[in-house]
Amino acid sequence: MRWLVGWSSTAARPAEAGSAGAVGPDGETLHPVGSHLLWGDPDPLWAVGDWRPDEVRVVKADAQTRIAVLGICGATDEQLRVGLFAARGGALRHLTAWPGSYTAVVQVGRRITVCGDLAGARPVFHTPWAGGTAYATAALPLADLIEANLDYGHLAALLAAPDVPAALHDSTPYDGVRRIPPGHALILRAGAREIAGYEQVASLAVAAPSADPDSAVDAVRDALVEAVRARLSAPRHVPGSDIDPGPVPGMGPAERRAARGMPVPGIGADLSGGPASGTLALLAAGLPGMPGTVLGHGTGAGERLLAVTFNDLAVGGRESELERAGTLAANPRLHHVVVTGGEETLPYAELDGPLTDEPGSCLVTAARHRARLASGSADHFTGYGARQVLDAHPARLADLLMDRKRRHLVRPVAALAKADGSVLVPARVYGAARRLARTPYRTGLEGLADRLMQRRFEEPGGAVGASLSALAWARPGPAARWLTGEALAEVSVRLQGATQRSGVGPGQRPGDFRARAALARTAADLRVLEQAAEVRFQRLHAPFLDNQVVRACRALPEALRVQPGARASILRTVLEGAGVADLPPGWGAPSHASSAAAARTGLRVAADSLLALFGTPLLAQAGLVEARVVRKALRAAAEGEALPLDGLADLVSLELWLRRLLSRRGTCWTGTPARARAVPEGIRPQRGALGAGASGGAALA
């Protein structure tokens, strides 16, 4: 893991020679473990973890005015200096408009500004501490700093309503540690904190001006090309300094490197056969420059972009995608590697892994991803986030009705009717979109709170049913049906508290609001996946989550988004504009094989270990579930009963995360006296958890 952590004190204290650190309540000086000091007292900033030298840049205008940029940033030092001067005058958006994925921190005197990103893949956290405010790009270091206990209300909301921002609000799994929303910046003035948005939000009252589809797609192409170029122009790195121990019978250099858990030097990409990964692989291979290894390392074949395809031998159904991936990999600029996986790479097959900053449903599939990424490159492109930034959330149909653009509903509704085979589909979908367009945000939250209290979780099935259930401001999560009544009541209280906050309402149309929430959850899941499936010395790149790409995609007209096959059509146009026109037949076709088959197979194979995991679960000690209820659901799902597998993955992942958190040793901080760590008292059996939960919900109000 890599993060930055800093501190802003209420009163400036003189810097001691050769020292920089935060003074704890007992007078001790604290330092993050494994940190590199970027600047010192009175408001120090550290970079923690295995940052590459080119991923950390500090540009100074004078002794009290400087900017630190951590991550992949395509800006030159002069552009950073211009952005610093703009931020000194209060213009924050300039700090977020460079290509790449990074976190910018600006210090102007005693004012500290930390910018989060638009998607939420690079979040910023903060907590009050010792009369000031500590901030970081990871929640666990702050939880260790204040010795925070678990926030059971947040954990309940993660299971009951993970897609509802009002339920999670700004909380984290650690009590007292807060998160700033995507598209916002944390501003600290001598310890006092302020959260400010830097992005304009579309009005709910006035329709946005209609954008030209061609120019909007061109903007997406330009943003994607710049995002890829920013990675290609960064210095190349050779993973580690380990010397190859020599030949092993039956293993080539690549296999030996993968066995040691080391990526291939150079740049590579996923090539699943889908449009998102294929677009990034072809863009990266086609841009000027050598995408492969560092000069002088590896063979000539390694100088091509390494394209990695995962072939699941345990579960079939993706033969057409694999065939398309092979056709794309025939490009002479690509070096194709197929990674095969059997039962050992199924979901739930391996439940051991590292502790991540936060829980995420991908913990049950981390080993599956790690098997693929171990054969990847030191810098590896992934197509995560493309669906969320390009596709139309079903709730966008209500946005079209609000803008009086009914004719654009014809094609998407006709596609749903064709998939369902019922002539009643158009009337049902139109009626649901019309109700959503006329439903206030407050009413939507109150309806969800009532559903949770009444335990009404039935959802219609099929593609049409999924679209109908998504035509709402908020809906229960797939794991909500297995929570205790007390946990559901806690989430209901949080939702009711959200309706009582001043300025209730997202200030956006329902479709746009739901799409942003889905993007934030995907970005959070990717962040957990990066930590859980991390391969040493490897960097995963998700250009679709870059600020400039997200902005360009948000400017796409809704009428273009909602058309069937819009994502593949947009990416095809992007590739054609970049000079790539030879795409295989069926490219961009939706895959009928889903991860559900692999999840069900993995659940059946690992049923015994999962039942043992929930023999005495920590989730039950926390009062969130009853062990026997979860065990019954696991048995039923393993036997083939139609249950929401995503919900079971959420339960298992959260249980795994809690066990890893409580079994960890050490802390993120060093100093005298020795610091305790987060959750020092463990999980106590919760009796009457709503007592604390209700007061927390009321505090949110």
XYZ file of C-alpha atoms in Angstrom:
701
model
C 0.000 0.000 0.000
C 1.042 3.588 -0.654
C -0.423 6.689 0.878
C 0.362 10.197 1.990
C -0.365 11.473 5.471
C -0.107 14.940 6.966
C -1.137 17.099 9.833
C -2.360 20.656 10.359
C -2.079 22.028 13.879
C -4.116 24.786 15.448
C -1.065 26.693 16.635
C 2.267 26.742 14.880
C 5.123 25.232 16.850
C 8.749 25.916 15.974
C 10.427 23.224 13.924
C 13.244 21.453 15.716
C 16.403 20.858 13.773
C 16.325 17.547 11.968
C 12.862 16.593 13.206
C 9.350 16.695 11.878
C 6.361 14.985 13.320
C 3.052 15.306 15.027
C 3.068 15.712 18.792
C 0.704 13.317 20.498
C -1.446 14.046 23.545
C 1.316 12.685 25.802
C 3.991 14.904 24.274
C 5.545 12.176 22.110
C 6.676 12.839 18.531
C 5.007 10.471 16.058
C 6.237 9.418 12.643
C 4.570 7.146 10.077
C 6.351 3.820 9.706
C 8.293 3.583 6.443
C 7.753 7.238 5.566
C 9.593 9.814 3.501
C 9.266 13.406 4.682
C 8.149 15.813 1.943
C 8.106 18.900 4.145
C 8.362 19.493 7.856
C 6.819 21.381 10.760
C 4.564 23.070 11.610
C 2.336 21.178 9.139
C 4.381 18.147 8.024
C 3.592 15.883 5.077
C 4.925 12.348 4.493
C 4.807 9.875 1.631
C 4.482 6.330 2.978
C 5.121 3.094 1.127
C 7.000 1.986 -1.972
C 6.558 5.103 -4.087
C 8.694 5.299 -7.215
C 10.965 8.356 -7.421
C 9.058 9.798 -10.379
C 5.701 9.344 -8.590
C 6.528 11.967 -5.952
C 7.194 15.556 -7.066
C 7.439 18.710 -4.970
C 7.568 22.137 -6.637
C 8.255 25.254 -4.535
C 7.509 28.880 -5.266
C 8.981 30.029 -1.958
C 9.501 28.704 1.565
C 5.760 28.919 2.388
C 4.232 28.110 -1.040
C 4.652 24.634 -2.514
C 2.798 21.786 -4.177
C 3.291 18.036 -3.863
C 1.894 15.691 -6.520
C 1.877 11.958 -5.810
C 1.022 9.434 -8.514
C 1.087 9.509 -12.316
C 0.731 13.127 -13.449
C 1.300 14.334 -17.013
C 1.972 17.951 -15.986
C 5.399 19.512 -16.380
C 7.066 21.313 -13.476
C 6.114 24.625 -15.070
C 2.461 23.554 -15.275
C 2.605 22.521 -11.631
C 3.974 25.952 -10.773
C 1.131 27.664 -12.680
C -1.400 25.438 -10.908
C 0.211 26.357 -7.589
C -0.238 30.067 -8.252
C -3.859 29.461 -9.327
C -4.527 27.493 -6.129
C -2.981 30.261 -4.075
C -5.744 32.495 -5.426
C -8.427 29.915 -4.632
C -8.844 28.167 -8.023
C -8.765 24.452 -7.227
C -10.002 22.925 -10.475
C -6.632 23.620 -12.132
C -5.075 21.091 -9.771
C -7.324 18.319 -11.071
C -7.145 18.964 -14.832
C -3.823 17.298 -15.708
C -3.770 13.865 -17.361
C -3.061 10.906 -15.091
C -4.143 9.666 -11.688
C -2.653 11.543 -8.755
C -3.237 13.398 -5.489
C -2.243 17.065 -5.236
C -1.413 18.793 -1.937
C -0.854 22.569 -1.860
C 0.605 24.520 1.046
C 0.211 28.298 1.074
C 1.371 29.582 4.449
C -0.750 27.776 7.065
C -3.387 26.783 4.491
C -3.253 23.182 3.269
C -5.393 22.000 0.338
C -5.727 18.295 -0.532
C -7.673 17.448 -3.702
C -9.535 14.196 -4.129
C -10.447 12.853 -7.569
C -13.783 12.762 -9.374
C -14.283 8.995 -9.369
C -13.197 8.225 -5.807
C -10.261 5.964 -6.687
C -7.921 8.321 -4.784
C -9.951 9.308 -1.713
C -8.920 11.670 1.069
C -9.674 11.010 4.762
C -9.442 13.249 7.815
C -9.936 13.125 11.569
C -9.647 15.591 14.468
C -6.522 14.966 16.514
C -4.603 16.804 19.229
C -6.337 20.125 18.658
C -5.943 20.059 14.883
C -6.700 17.835 11.907
C -4.818 14.857 10.499
C -5.419 13.825 6.900
C -4.328 10.932 4.693
C -5.170 9.084 1.498
C -5.818 5.940 3.573
C -8.174 5.498 6.499
C -6.231 2.902 8.499
C -3.279 5.200 9.424
C -5.717 7.747 10.827
C -7.600 5.008 12.680
C -4.311 3.892 14.237
C -3.474 7.486 15.120
C -6.672 8.022 17.135
C -7.028 4.350 18.172
C -10.464 4.285 16.577
C -13.005 1.574 17.152
C -15.221 0.148 14.438
C -18.204 2.108 13.164
C -20.880 -0.596 13.212
C -23.415 1.693 11.581
C -21.128 2.120 8.583
C -20.592 -1.646 8.329
C -24.355 -2.193 8.427
C -24.840 0.397 5.680
C -22.159 -1.290 3.559
C -24.254 -4.451 3.585
C -27.770 -2.966 3.542
C -27.390 -0.053 1.110
C -23.906 0.072 -0.466
C -25.084 2.100 -3.484
C -26.794 4.813 -1.433
C -24.490 7.750 -0.566
C -26.931 9.001 2.065
C -26.573 5.765 4.046
C -22.771 5.856 4.063
C -22.480 9.675 4.087
C -18.875 10.605 4.963
C -18.227 7.738 7.388
C -15.627 4.966 7.138
C -15.316 1.577 8.875
C -13.387 3.399 11.624
C -15.316 5.531 14.077
C -14.138 9.144 13.923
C -12.362 8.900 10.554
C -14.215 10.759 7.792
C -13.983 10.742 4.006
C -14.411 13.682 1.649
C -16.830 13.053 -1.256
C -15.525 12.591 -4.802
C -15.067 15.882 -6.599
C -14.194 17.748 -3.387
C -11.081 19.088 -1.687
C -10.091 19.241 1.978
C -8.941 22.718 3.014
C -7.176 23.143 6.355
C -6.424 26.545 7.856
C -4.309 26.228 10.993
C -6.085 23.007 11.935
C -9.625 24.155 11.075
C -11.106 22.113 8.231
C -13.408 22.916 5.334
C -14.650 20.697 2.506
C -15.182 22.450 -0.817
C -16.402 21.125 -4.154
C -14.370 22.016 -7.215
C -16.671 20.553 -9.883
C -19.824 22.112 -11.275
C -22.902 19.922 -10.810
C -25.725 19.836 -13.333
C -28.816 21.635 -12.136
C -31.971 19.756 -11.269
C -34.158 22.653 -12.364
C -32.623 23.593 -15.710
C -31.753 21.137 -18.455
C -28.112 21.074 -19.493
C -27.397 22.416 -22.983
C -27.414 19.621 -25.533
C -23.894 18.671 -26.571
C -22.844 17.719 -30.076
C -22.359 13.913 -30.053
C -19.409 13.941 -32.473
C -17.435 16.563 -30.569
C -18.242 14.835 -27.255
C -16.866 11.508 -28.541
C -13.794 13.316 -29.892
C -13.227 14.761 -26.419
C -13.400 11.249 -24.927
C -10.825 10.070 -27.468
C -8.472 12.957 -26.710
C -8.777 12.411 -22.955
C -8.130 8.665 -23.248
C -5.133 9.170 -25.532
C -3.647 11.725 -23.138
C -4.271 9.396 -20.178
C -2.459 6.536 -21.908
C 0.340 8.811 -23.119
C 0.930 10.071 -19.571
C 1.686 6.483 -18.515
C 3.841 5.731 -21.556
C 5.934 8.870 -21.100
C 6.709 8.086 -17.451
C 10.110 6.519 -16.687
C 10.212 2.735 -17.080
C 11.067 0.522 -14.134
C 12.672 -2.875 -13.808
C 10.837 -4.763 -11.024
C 13.158 -5.408 -8.105
C 16.829 -6.212 -8.162
C 16.543 -9.964 -7.666
C 18.791 -11.997 -9.927
C 17.203 -14.834 -11.858
C 18.456 -17.960 -10.026
C 18.878 -19.760 -13.329
C 17.122 -22.397 -15.427
C 14.408 -24.561 -13.953
C 13.329 -27.647 -15.928
C 10.101 -26.939 -17.746
C 10.049 -23.221 -16.858
C 11.050 -20.274 -19.009
C 12.146 -16.847 -17.722
C 8.552 -15.573 -17.642
C 7.354 -18.572 -15.634
C 10.242 -18.234 -13.169
C 9.483 -14.540 -12.724
C 5.790 -15.236 -12.149
C 6.645 -17.973 -9.639
C 8.599 -15.388 -7.642
C 5.630 -13.035 -7.808
C 7.460 -10.531 -10.014
C 5.881 -8.741 -12.998
C 7.512 -8.468 -16.404
C 9.477 -5.245 -16.990
C 7.768 -2.691 -19.212
C 4.147 -1.936 -20.015
C 1.257 -4.306 -20.598
C -2.517 -4.490 -20.552
C -5.425 -6.788 -19.910
C -6.940 -8.228 -23.072
C -10.172 -9.935 -22.092
C -11.847 -9.616 -25.476
C -14.156 -6.895 -24.193
C -14.154 -3.380 -25.658
C -12.653 -1.517 -22.674
C -9.456 -3.534 -22.197
C -9.071 -3.960 -25.958
C -9.292 -0.207 -26.501
C -6.560 0.514 -23.939
C -4.286 -2.247 -25.262
C -4.583 -1.022 -28.854
C -4.146 2.620 -27.869
C -1.066 1.866 -25.775
C 0.452 -0.319 -28.501
C -0.279 2.213 -31.239
C 1.015 5.409 -29.657
C 4.546 6.529 -30.603
C 7.271 5.220 -28.362
C 8.291 1.788 -27.187
C 5.678 0.372 -24.791
C 7.774 -2.593 -23.711
C 10.805 -3.050 -21.523
C 13.507 -0.614 -20.537
C 16.230 -0.358 -23.186
C 18.836 -3.027 -22.625
C 16.574 -5.345 -20.611
C 14.753 -8.349 -21.998
C 14.464 -9.573 -25.562
C 13.145 -7.936 -28.685
C 9.817 -9.654 -28.134
C 9.574 -7.952 -24.754
C 9.639 -4.579 -26.490
C 6.072 -5.163 -27.601
C 3.165 -4.412 -25.319
C 2.364 -7.460 -23.189
C -1.310 -8.402 -23.530
C -2.606 -10.779 -20.835
C -5.747 -12.873 -21.274
C -7.234 -15.002 -18.508
C -8.747 -18.321 -19.595
C -10.957 -19.882 -16.937
C -10.742 -23.650 -17.389
C -13.130 -24.356 -14.503
C -16.046 -22.383 -15.975
C -16.642 -22.001 -19.702
C -18.857 -19.653 -21.663
C -16.344 -17.022 -22.782
C -15.081 -18.774 -25.888
C -16.160 -15.958 -28.211
C -14.373 -13.361 -26.087
C -11.196 -15.451 -26.017
C -11.366 -15.787 -29.784
C -11.693 -12.017 -30.180
C -8.783 -11.489 -27.792
C -6.639 -13.822 -29.895
C -7.571 -11.952 -33.061
C -6.671 -8.608 -31.472
C -3.400 -10.050 -30.179
C -2.357 -10.910 -33.746
C -1.339 -7.243 -33.955
C 2.468 -7.289 -34.355
C 2.751 -4.600 -31.663
C 1.334 -6.998 -29.042
C 2.906 -9.952 -27.273
C 0.048 -12.209 -26.157
C 0.147 -14.296 -22.968
C -2.766 -16.529 -21.958
C -3.026 -17.311 -18.243
C -5.068 -20.398 -17.456
C -6.797 -21.049 -14.172
C -8.580 -24.048 -12.769
C -10.442 -24.609 -9.515
C -7.573 -23.021 -7.588
C -8.490 -19.622 -9.094
C -12.246 -19.799 -8.520
C -13.858 -17.241 -6.207
C -13.632 -18.291 -2.537
C -10.844 -20.776 -3.348
C -8.236 -18.822 -1.377
C -9.422 -16.887 1.661
C -5.995 -15.768 2.910
C -4.629 -12.423 1.847
C -3.304 -9.050 2.958
C -5.245 -6.532 5.027
C -6.773 -3.800 2.886
C -7.553 -0.269 3.975
C -11.302 -0.891 3.736
C -13.517 -3.918 3.071
C -14.679 -4.744 -0.452
C -16.540 -7.544 -2.187
C -13.487 -8.285 -4.371
C -11.687 -9.929 -1.433
C -13.246 -13.263 -2.394
C -11.827 -12.992 -5.946
C -8.443 -11.425 -5.141
C -6.509 -14.658 -5.747
C -8.188 -14.984 -9.140
C -7.004 -11.517 -10.156
C -3.550 -12.030 -8.668
C -3.054 -15.138 -10.819
C -3.608 -12.999 -13.918
C -1.648 -9.973 -12.777
C 1.419 -12.022 -11.746
C 2.043 -12.611 -15.464
C 1.492 -8.943 -16.242
C 3.866 -6.026 -16.594
C 5.378 -3.557 -14.161
C 2.878 -1.017 -15.515
C -0.397 -2.721 -16.368
C -3.452 -1.155 -18.018
C -6.927 -2.303 -16.960
C -10.346 -1.374 -18.312
C -12.009 -0.953 -14.909
C -14.565 1.842 -14.775
C -15.376 1.965 -18.488
C -18.876 0.610 -17.988
C -19.672 3.141 -15.271
C -18.374 6.232 -17.094
C -19.747 5.352 -20.539
C -22.919 3.327 -20.023
C -26.300 4.764 -19.212
C -27.664 3.860 -15.795
C -31.320 2.801 -16.231
C -32.372 5.781 -14.091
C -31.192 8.061 -16.910
C -34.480 7.256 -18.650
C -36.130 9.451 -16.021
C -33.651 12.227 -16.853
C -34.772 12.118 -20.484
C -38.391 12.443 -19.420
C -37.530 15.430 -17.231
C -35.873 17.056 -20.252
C -38.890 16.209 -22.495
C -36.848 13.926 -24.746
C -39.288 11.028 -24.902
C -38.351 9.939 -28.406
C -34.919 8.840 -27.200
C -36.569 6.204 -24.995
C -37.810 4.235 -27.995
C -34.681 2.235 -28.825
C -33.608 1.251 -25.276
C -37.160 0.264 -24.329
C -37.529 -1.700 -27.568
C -34.307 -3.574 -26.782
C -35.641 -4.499 -23.335
C -38.934 -5.637 -24.844
C -37.079 -7.817 -27.336
C -34.966 -9.377 -24.569
C -38.034 -10.071 -22.422
C -40.422 -11.031 -25.214
C -43.379 -9.220 -23.635
C -45.432 -6.451 -25.206
C -46.075 -4.994 -21.737
C -42.441 -3.989 -21.205
C -42.646 -0.489 -22.787
C -45.572 0.530 -20.593
C -43.923 -0.828 -17.440
C -40.574 0.848 -18.099
C -42.141 4.143 -19.131
C -44.351 4.123 -16.038
C -41.400 3.446 -13.725
C -39.308 6.205 -15.352
C -42.212 8.628 -15.094
C -42.673 7.855 -11.381
C -38.985 8.374 -10.705
C -38.976 11.681 -12.578
C -41.796 12.886 -10.305
C -40.410 11.489 -7.047
C -38.459 13.878 -4.787
C -35.132 12.683 -3.413
C -36.404 12.850 0.171
C -39.328 10.600 -0.703
C -36.953 8.084 -2.292
C -34.858 7.856 0.873
C -37.934 7.541 3.067
C -39.191 4.739 0.827
C -35.918 2.841 1.197
C -35.944 3.307 4.981
C -39.458 1.862 5.054
C -38.449 -1.101 2.861
C -35.604 -1.935 5.230
C -37.832 -1.761 8.298
C -40.492 -3.900 6.608
C -37.857 -6.329 5.223
C -39.158 -6.058 1.656
C -36.297 -7.196 -0.566
C -38.072 -8.888 -3.465
C -36.803 -7.708 -6.841
C -38.205 -8.641 -10.272
C -35.935 -10.937 -12.272
C -34.375 -10.719 -15.699
C -32.972 -7.758 -17.615
C -36.279 -5.911 -17.465
C -36.613 -6.546 -13.737
C -33.099 -5.228 -13.094
C -33.896 -2.077 -15.062
C -37.195 -1.560 -13.256
C -35.621 -1.972 -9.815
C -32.849 0.472 -10.788
C -35.421 3.141 -11.635
C -35.375 4.515 -8.087
C -33.416 7.022 -6.039
C -32.230 4.266 -3.694
C -32.614 0.509 -3.297
C -31.512 -2.149 -0.775
C -28.241 -3.975 -1.284
C -28.148 -7.693 -2.139
C -26.969 -8.644 1.375
C -29.695 -6.698 3.198
C -32.026 -9.713 3.442
C -29.589 -11.511 5.773
C -29.030 -8.678 8.246
C -30.595 -8.603 11.685
C -33.556 -6.348 12.337
C -31.359 -4.240 14.594
C -28.813 -3.623 11.832
C -31.541 -2.723 9.350
C -33.049 -0.337 11.866
C -29.649 1.324 12.260
C -29.427 1.930 8.509
C -33.009 3.187 8.478
C -32.101 5.709 11.172
C -29.135 6.897 9.113
C -31.384 7.391 6.086
C -33.963 9.307 8.094
C -31.178 11.460 9.492
C -30.072 12.224 5.945
C -33.542 13.514 5.062
C -33.363 15.918 7.999
C -30.063 17.482 6.989
C -30.251 20.986 5.629
C -30.139 21.232 1.869
C -31.459 17.701 1.409
C -31.211 16.474 -2.145
C -28.329 15.760 -4.499
C -29.004 18.795 -6.713
C -28.890 16.461 -9.705
C -31.225 14.452 -11.855
C -31.838 10.905 -10.569
C -30.015 9.176 -13.425
C -26.943 11.364 -13.150
C -26.957 10.959 -9.364
C -27.243 7.163 -9.529
C -24.505 6.977 -12.178
C -22.096 8.996 -10.018
C -22.838 6.777 -7.019
C -22.205 3.637 -9.090
C -18.906 5.090 -10.320
C -17.821 5.911 -6.759
C -18.534 2.354 -5.610
C -16.650 0.863 -8.565
C -13.654 3.104 -7.848
C -13.704 2.082 -4.180
C -13.837 -1.605 -5.157
C -10.896 -1.143 -7.536
C -8.881 0.509 -4.760
C -9.504 -2.512 -2.511
C -8.656 -4.873 -5.367
C -5.338 -3.098 -5.973
C -4.374 -3.716 -2.367
C -5.752 -7.266 -2.082
C -4.284 -8.576 -5.362
C -1.136 -6.467 -5.262
C 1.909 -7.864 -7.039
C 5.160 -6.404 -5.746
C 6.651 -3.647 -7.948
C 3.542 -3.566 -10.164
C 1.287 -0.590 -10.842
C -2.277 -1.004 -12.083
C -3.514 1.802 -14.310
C -7.228 2.515 -14.845
C -7.326 5.444 -17.314
C -11.136 5.415 -17.437
C -11.110 6.683 -13.833
C -8.816 9.641 -14.540
C -10.342 13.070 -13.882
C -10.128 14.267 -17.469
C -11.587 11.042 -18.869
C -14.453 11.148 -16.357
C -15.152 14.768 -17.313
C -15.149 13.972 -21.012
C -17.478 11.000 -20.510
C -19.881 13.052 -18.403
C -20.219 15.490 -21.297
C -21.628 12.743 -23.560
C -25.280 13.422 -24.411
C -27.715 11.202 -22.530
C -29.565 10.494 -25.771
C -26.352 8.883 -27.058
C -25.676 6.936 -23.860
C -29.042 5.190 -23.647
C -28.873 3.637 -27.098
C -28.162 -0.129 -27.126
C -24.472 -0.857 -27.729
C -23.479 2.751 -27.040
C -20.304 1.893 -25.120
C -18.890 -0.321 -27.855
C -19.870 2.225 -30.503
C -18.143 5.076 -28.642
C -14.959 3.071 -28.120
C -14.956 1.933 -31.745
C -15.123 5.586 -32.801
C -12.327 6.396 -30.345
C -10.101 3.738 -31.918
C -10.928 4.830 -35.442
C -9.997 8.397 -34.519
C -6.681 7.078 -33.197
C -5.995 5.171 -36.418
C -7.149 1.684 -35.377
C -9.878 0.418 -37.693
C -9.280 -3.335 -37.998
C -11.466 -4.812 -35.266
C -12.610 -8.446 -35.200
C -16.244 -9.373 -35.933
C -18.449 -9.184 -32.859
C -16.114 -6.746 -31.091
C -18.032 -5.024 -28.315
C -20.844 -7.581 -28.264
C -22.268 -8.058 -24.759
C -21.051 -11.199 -23.055
C -23.782 -13.631 -22.076
C -21.390 -15.471 -19.776
C -21.149 -13.622 -16.492
C -19.081 -13.975 -13.372
C -22.155 -15.487 -11.697
C -21.286 -18.960 -13.028
C -17.771 -18.760 -11.608
C -19.093 -17.416 -8.295
C -21.634 -20.226 -7.978
C -19.055 -22.880 -8.849
C -16.556 -21.427 -6.401
C -19.222 -21.274 -3.714
C -20.041 -24.929 -4.227
C -16.390 -26.024 -4.162
C -15.545 -23.951 -1.067
C -18.791 -24.606 0.801
C -17.146 -26.416 3.718
C -14.533 -23.711 4.362
C -17.186 -20.979 4.147
C -19.417 -22.788 6.630
C -16.432 -23.068 8.969
C -15.737 -19.359 8.498
C -19.256 -18.581 9.701
C -19.137 -21.034 12.582
C -18.491 -18.177 15.020
C -18.443 -15.084 12.786
C -17.320 -11.667 13.940
C -20.278 -10.212 12.052
C -22.566 -12.004 14.492
C -20.591 -10.644 17.462
C -21.081 -7.176 16.020
C -24.835 -7.764 15.860
C -25.047 -7.469 12.070
C -26.070 -11.047 11.180
C -27.115 -14.309 12.770
C -24.630 -17.077 12.049
C -27.246 -19.761 11.424
C -29.047 -17.570 8.874
C -25.860 -17.036 6.857
C -24.896 -20.698 7.034
C -28.330 -21.661 5.760
C -27.985 -19.219 2.857
C -24.525 -20.560 1.983
C -25.812 -24.144 1.907
C -28.777 -23.149 -0.249
C -26.609 -21.219 -2.717
C -24.121 -24.100 -2.957
C -27.019 -26.421 -3.806
C -28.084 -24.148 -6.652
C -30.894 -22.126 -5.118
C -31.438 -18.747 -6.780
C -30.003 -16.341 -4.208
C -28.204 -13.016 -4.771
C -24.579 -14.163 -4.997
C -23.324 -10.587 -4.767
C -24.823 -10.341 -1.303
C -23.067 -13.494 -0.119
C -19.795 -12.146 -1.510
C -20.337 -8.953 0.506
C -20.908 -10.949 3.702
C -17.900 -13.227 3.221
C -15.616 -10.319 2.260
C -16.588 -8.263 5.291
C -16.058 -11.237 7.600
C -12.622 -11.850 6.061
C -11.683 -8.185 6.404
C -12.688 -8.075 10.073
C -10.619 -11.163 10.832
C -7.562 -9.722 9.072
C -7.970 -6.388 10.842
C -8.151 -7.942 14.305
C -5.279 -10.370 13.679
C -2.834 -7.716 12.448
C 0.213 -6.882 14.510
C 1.865 -3.508 14.754
C 0.674 -0.062 13.798
C 1.190 2.566 11.115
C 2.951 4.926 13.556
C 6.126 4.874 15.591
C 7.113 7.005 18.565
C 7.387 6.948 22.331
C 5.432 5.705 24.086
C 4.457 2.915 21.722
C 1.199 3.604 19.937
C -1.796 1.316 20.100
C -3.534 0.336 16.905
C -7.043 0.708 15.551
C -9.815 -1.299 17.230
C -7.765 -1.860 20.411
C -10.644 -3.565 22.223
C -11.634 -5.870 19.377
C -15.293 -6.633 18.715
C -17.428 -6.821 21.771
C -20.747 -8.663 21.554
C -23.265 -5.992 20.670
C -26.350 -5.788 22.827
C -28.594 -2.861 22.122
C -26.246 -1.615 19.411
C -28.933 0.805 18.304
C -28.304 2.851 21.405
C -25.007 4.072 20.015
C -26.161 3.709 16.423
C -29.248 5.838 16.823
C -27.279 8.636 18.430
C -24.799 8.439 15.559
C -27.643 8.629 13.070
C -29.101 11.578 14.889
C -25.708 13.254 14.844
C -25.690 12.952 11.068
C -28.877 14.951 10.999
